[in-house]
Tab-separated table of C-alpha atoms in Angstrom:
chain	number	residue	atom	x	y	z
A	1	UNK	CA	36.799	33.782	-30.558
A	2	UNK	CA	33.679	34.377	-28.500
A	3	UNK	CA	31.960	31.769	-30.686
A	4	UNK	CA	34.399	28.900	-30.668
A	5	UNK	CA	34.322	29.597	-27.044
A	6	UNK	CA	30.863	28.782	-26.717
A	7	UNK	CA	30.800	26.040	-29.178
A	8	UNK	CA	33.986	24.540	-27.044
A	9	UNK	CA	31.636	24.623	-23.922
A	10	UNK	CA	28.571	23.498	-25.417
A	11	UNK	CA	30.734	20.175	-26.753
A	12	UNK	CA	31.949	19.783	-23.169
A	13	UNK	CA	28.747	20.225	-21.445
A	14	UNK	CA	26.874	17.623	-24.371
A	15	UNK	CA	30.094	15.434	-23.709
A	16	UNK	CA	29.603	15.276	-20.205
A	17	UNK	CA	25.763	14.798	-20.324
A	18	UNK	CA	26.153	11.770	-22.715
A	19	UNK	CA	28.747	10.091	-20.330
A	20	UNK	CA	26.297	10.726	-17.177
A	21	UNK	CA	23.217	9.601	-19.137
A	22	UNK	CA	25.002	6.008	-20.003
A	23	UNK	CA	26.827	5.796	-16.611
A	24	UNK	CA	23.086	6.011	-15.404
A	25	UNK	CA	21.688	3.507	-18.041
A	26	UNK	CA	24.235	1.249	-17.163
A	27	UNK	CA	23.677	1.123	-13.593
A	28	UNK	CA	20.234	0.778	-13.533
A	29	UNK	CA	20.902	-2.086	-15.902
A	30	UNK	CA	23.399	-3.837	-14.419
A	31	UNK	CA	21.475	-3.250	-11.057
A	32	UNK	CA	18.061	-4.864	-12.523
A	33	UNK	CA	19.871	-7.895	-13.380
A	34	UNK	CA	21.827	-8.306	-10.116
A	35	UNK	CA	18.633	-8.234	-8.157
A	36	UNK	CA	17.413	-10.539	-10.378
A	37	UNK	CA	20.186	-12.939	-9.674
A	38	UNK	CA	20.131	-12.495	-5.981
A	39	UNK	CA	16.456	-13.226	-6.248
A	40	UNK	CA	17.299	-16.496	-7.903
A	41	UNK	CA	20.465	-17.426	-5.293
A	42	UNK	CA	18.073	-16.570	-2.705
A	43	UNK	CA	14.888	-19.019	-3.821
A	44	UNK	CA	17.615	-21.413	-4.514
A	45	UNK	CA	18.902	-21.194	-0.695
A	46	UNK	CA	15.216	-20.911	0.595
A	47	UNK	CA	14.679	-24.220	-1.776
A	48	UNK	CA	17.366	-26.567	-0.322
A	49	UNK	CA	16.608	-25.445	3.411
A	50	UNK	CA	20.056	-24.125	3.895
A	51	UNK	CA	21.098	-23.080	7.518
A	52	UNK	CA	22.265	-18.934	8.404
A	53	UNK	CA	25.318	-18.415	7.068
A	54	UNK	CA	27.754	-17.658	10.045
A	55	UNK	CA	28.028	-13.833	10.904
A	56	UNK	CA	31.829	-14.325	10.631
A	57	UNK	CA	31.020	-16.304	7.275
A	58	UNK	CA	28.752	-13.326	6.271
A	59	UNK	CA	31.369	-10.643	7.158
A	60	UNK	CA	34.159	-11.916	5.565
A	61	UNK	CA	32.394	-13.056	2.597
A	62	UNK	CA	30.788	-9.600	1.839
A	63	UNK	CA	34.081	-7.735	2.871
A	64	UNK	CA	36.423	-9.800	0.884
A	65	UNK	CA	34.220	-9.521	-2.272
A	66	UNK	CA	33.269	-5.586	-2.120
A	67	UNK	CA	37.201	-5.532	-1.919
A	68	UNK	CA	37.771	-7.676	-4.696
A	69	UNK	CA	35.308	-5.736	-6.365
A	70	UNK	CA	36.486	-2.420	-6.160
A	71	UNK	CA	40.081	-3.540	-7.337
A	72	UNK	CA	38.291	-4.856	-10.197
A	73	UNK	CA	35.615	-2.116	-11.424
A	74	UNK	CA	37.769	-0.945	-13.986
A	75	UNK	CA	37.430	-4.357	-16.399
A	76	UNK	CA	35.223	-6.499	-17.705
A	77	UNK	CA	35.981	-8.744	-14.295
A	78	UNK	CA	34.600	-6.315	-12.278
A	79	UNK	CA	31.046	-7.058	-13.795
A	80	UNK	CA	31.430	-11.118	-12.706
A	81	UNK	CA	32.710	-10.059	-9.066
A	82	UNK	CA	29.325	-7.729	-8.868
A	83	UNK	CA	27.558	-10.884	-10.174
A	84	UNK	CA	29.730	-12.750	-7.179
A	85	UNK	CA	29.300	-10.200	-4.452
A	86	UNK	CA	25.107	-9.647	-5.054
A	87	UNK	CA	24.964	-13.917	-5.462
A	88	UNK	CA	26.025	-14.360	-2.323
A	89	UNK	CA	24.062	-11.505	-0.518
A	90	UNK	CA	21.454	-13.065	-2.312
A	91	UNK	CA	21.914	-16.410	-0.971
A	92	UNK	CA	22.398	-15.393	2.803
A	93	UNK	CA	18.534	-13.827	2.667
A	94	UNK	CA	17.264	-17.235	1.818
A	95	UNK	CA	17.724	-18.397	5.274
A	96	UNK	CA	16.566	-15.485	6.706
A	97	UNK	CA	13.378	-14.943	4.644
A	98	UNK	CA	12.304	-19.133	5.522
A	99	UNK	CA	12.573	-18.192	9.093
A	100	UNK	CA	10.307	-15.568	8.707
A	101	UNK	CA	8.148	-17.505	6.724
A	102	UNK	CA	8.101	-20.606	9.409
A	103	UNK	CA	7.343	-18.796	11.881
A	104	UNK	CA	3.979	-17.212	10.329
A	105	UNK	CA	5.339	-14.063	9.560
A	106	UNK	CA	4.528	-14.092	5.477
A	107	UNK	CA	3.106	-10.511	5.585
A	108	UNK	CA	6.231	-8.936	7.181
A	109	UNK	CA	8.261	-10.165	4.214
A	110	UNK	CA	5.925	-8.545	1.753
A	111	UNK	CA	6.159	-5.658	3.206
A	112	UNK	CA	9.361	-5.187	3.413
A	113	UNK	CA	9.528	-5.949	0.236
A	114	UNK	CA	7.039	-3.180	-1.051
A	115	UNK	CA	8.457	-0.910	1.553
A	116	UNK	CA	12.236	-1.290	0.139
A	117	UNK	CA	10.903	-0.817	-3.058
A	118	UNK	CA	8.962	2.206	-2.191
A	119	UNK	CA	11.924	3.892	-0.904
A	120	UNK	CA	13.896	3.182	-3.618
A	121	UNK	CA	11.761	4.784	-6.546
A	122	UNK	CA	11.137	7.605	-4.364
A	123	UNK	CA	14.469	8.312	-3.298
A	124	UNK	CA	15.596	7.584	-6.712
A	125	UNK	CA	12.886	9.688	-8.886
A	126	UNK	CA	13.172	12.609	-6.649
A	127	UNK	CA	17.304	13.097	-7.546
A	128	UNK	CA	16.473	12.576	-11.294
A	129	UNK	CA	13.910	14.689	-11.325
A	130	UNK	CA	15.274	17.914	-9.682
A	131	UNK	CA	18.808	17.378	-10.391
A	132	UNK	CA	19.806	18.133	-6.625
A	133	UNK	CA	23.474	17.393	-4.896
A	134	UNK	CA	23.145	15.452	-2.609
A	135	UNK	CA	27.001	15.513	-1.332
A	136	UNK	CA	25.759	17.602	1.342
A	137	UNK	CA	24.633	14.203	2.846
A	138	UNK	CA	27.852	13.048	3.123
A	139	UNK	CA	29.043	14.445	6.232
A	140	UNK	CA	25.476	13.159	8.247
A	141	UNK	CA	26.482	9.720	6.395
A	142	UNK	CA	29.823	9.709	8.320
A	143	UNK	CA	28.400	10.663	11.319
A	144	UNK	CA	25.647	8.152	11.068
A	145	UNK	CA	27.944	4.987	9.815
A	146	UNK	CA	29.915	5.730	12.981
A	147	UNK	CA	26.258	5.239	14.848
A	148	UNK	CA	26.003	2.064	13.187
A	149	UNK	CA	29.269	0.493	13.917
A	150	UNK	CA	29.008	1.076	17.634
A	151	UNK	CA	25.557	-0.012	17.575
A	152	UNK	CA	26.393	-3.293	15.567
A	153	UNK	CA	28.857	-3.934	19.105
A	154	UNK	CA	26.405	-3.058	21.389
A	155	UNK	CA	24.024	-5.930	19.832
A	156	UNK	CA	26.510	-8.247	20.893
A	157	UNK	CA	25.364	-7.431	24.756
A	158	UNK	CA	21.930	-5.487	24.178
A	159	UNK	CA	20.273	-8.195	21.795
A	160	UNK	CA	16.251	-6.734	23.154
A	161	UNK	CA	13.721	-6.420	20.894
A	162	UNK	CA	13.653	-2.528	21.349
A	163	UNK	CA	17.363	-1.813	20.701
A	164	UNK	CA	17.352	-3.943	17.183
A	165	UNK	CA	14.174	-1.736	16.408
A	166	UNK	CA	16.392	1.479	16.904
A	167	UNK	CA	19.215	-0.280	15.464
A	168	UNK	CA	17.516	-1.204	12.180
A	169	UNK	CA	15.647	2.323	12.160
A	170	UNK	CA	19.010	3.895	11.863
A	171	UNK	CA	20.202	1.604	9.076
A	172	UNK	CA	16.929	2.636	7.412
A	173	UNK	CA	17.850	6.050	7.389
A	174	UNK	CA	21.263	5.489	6.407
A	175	UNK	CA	20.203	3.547	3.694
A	176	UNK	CA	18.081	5.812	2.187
A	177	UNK	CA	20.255	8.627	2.303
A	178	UNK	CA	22.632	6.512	0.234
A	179	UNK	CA	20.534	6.438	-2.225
A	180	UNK	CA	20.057	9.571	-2.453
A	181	UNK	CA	23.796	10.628	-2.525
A	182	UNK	CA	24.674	7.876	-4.893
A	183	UNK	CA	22.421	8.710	-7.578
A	184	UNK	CA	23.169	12.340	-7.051
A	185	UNK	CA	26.715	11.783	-7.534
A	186	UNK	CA	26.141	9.249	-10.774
A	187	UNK	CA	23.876	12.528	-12.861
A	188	UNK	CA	26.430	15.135	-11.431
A	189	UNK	CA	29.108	13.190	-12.468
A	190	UNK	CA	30.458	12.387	-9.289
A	191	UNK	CA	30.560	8.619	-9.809
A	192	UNK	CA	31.540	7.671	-13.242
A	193	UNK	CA	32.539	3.755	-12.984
A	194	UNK	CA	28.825	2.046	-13.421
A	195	UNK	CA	30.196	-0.686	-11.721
A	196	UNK	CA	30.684	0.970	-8.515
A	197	UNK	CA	27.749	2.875	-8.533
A	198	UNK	CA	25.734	-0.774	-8.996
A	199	UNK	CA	27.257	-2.469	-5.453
A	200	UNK	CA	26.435	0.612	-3.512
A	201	UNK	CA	22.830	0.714	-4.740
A	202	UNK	CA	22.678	-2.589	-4.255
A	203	UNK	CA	24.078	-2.759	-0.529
A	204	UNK	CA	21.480	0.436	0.326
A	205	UNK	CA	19.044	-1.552	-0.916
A	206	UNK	CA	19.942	-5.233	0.676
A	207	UNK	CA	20.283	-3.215	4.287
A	208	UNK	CA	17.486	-1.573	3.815
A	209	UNK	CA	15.317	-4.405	2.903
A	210	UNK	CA	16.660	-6.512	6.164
A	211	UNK	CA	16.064	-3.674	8.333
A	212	UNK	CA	12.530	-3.268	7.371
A	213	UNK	CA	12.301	-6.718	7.817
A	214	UNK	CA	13.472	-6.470	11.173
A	215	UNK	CA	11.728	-3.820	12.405
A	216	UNK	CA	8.174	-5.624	10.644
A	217	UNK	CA	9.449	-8.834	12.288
A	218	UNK	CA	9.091	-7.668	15.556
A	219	UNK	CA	6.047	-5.506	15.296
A	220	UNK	CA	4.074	-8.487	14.067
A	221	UNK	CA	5.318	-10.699	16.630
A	222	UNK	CA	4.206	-8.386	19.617
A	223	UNK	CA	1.006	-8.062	18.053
């Protein structure tokens, strides 16, 4: 008994480790080509000169397809609404990045660049490497995303350059700690739908590349 037991377990345990191993392949591989495609939307918005997309626009857009989705991430649609969602994330930076770019500030976008990159393989290497869970996070995440939203209001009246600094600082934060908790909960087998895990990696990583940018932004310019 004892022995069929332990071989029961053992199949289990391998079971589960072979399910979180291609959960994690998947979303690293779905997540390499969606930045890659949002890279392209992007160059192709930065190419034609195309004006910032409304905040409304933005908010609706991004809201609308995280919805659709979520309702989707259990079929083969869900991987052509990621494509959707990341295209059009992609395609609002364009704007951004050109007025960064016309107005001199070509080293603030490489950084923020490197820097979001940075983050990411650190934040990312340090989970799979010591195994840690993360869900402790969660509960500072709340607290934090509640920061945010009242922040995000109070830009609408405090728009100084000090306040978007402290704003996007916060976002950096938040961002990172996202990271952290999502790939904890993809190798503990918290998040098994590769699909979801993708769009939250990828949103970490779009706010925390605009927040850098941000904060660089106005550094350089009060240089």
């Amino acid at each position: 008994m004892r022995t069929n037991s332990t071989q029961i377990i053992e199949n289990c345990t391998s079971a589960s480790v072979l399910t979180t191993n291609k959960v994690l392949r998947n979303t690293y591989f779905l997540l390499g080509l969606t930045l890659a495609f949002s890279a392209v939307t992007g160059y192709i918005a930065m190419m034609l000169n195309v004006a910032p997309v409304h905040p409304a626009i933005l908010l609706v857009g991004f809201y609308g397809l995280l919805f659709l989705n979520n309702a989707l991430s259990n079929s083969a649609w869900g991987v052509l609404s990621t494509f959707a969602l990341t295209g059009f994330m992609g395609y609002t930076l364009g704007p951004i990045i050109n007025i960064y770019l016309g107005a001199g500030l070509e080293s603030a976008v490489a950084y923020a660049f490197a820097g979001t990159a940075t983050v990411f393989f650190l934040s990312s290497a340090y989970v799979l490497t010591t195994k840690r869970d993360m869900s402790f996070l969660a509960g500072t995440m709340m607290a934090l995303f509640v920061v945010l939203i009242i922040g995000m209001i109070a830009s609408f009246f405090f728009h100084t350059p000090a306040f978007i600094i402290g704003i996007s600082s916060l976002f950096v934060i938040f961002s990172t700690l996202a990271i952290l908790y999502e790939t904890s909960e993809i190798i503990n087998g918290g998040e098994t739908n590769y699909i979801r895990a993708t769009v939250s990696l990828y949103v970490s990583i779009y706010n925390l590349f605009v927040s850098l940018l941000n904060i660089l932004g106005i550094m350089s310019r009060n240089e």
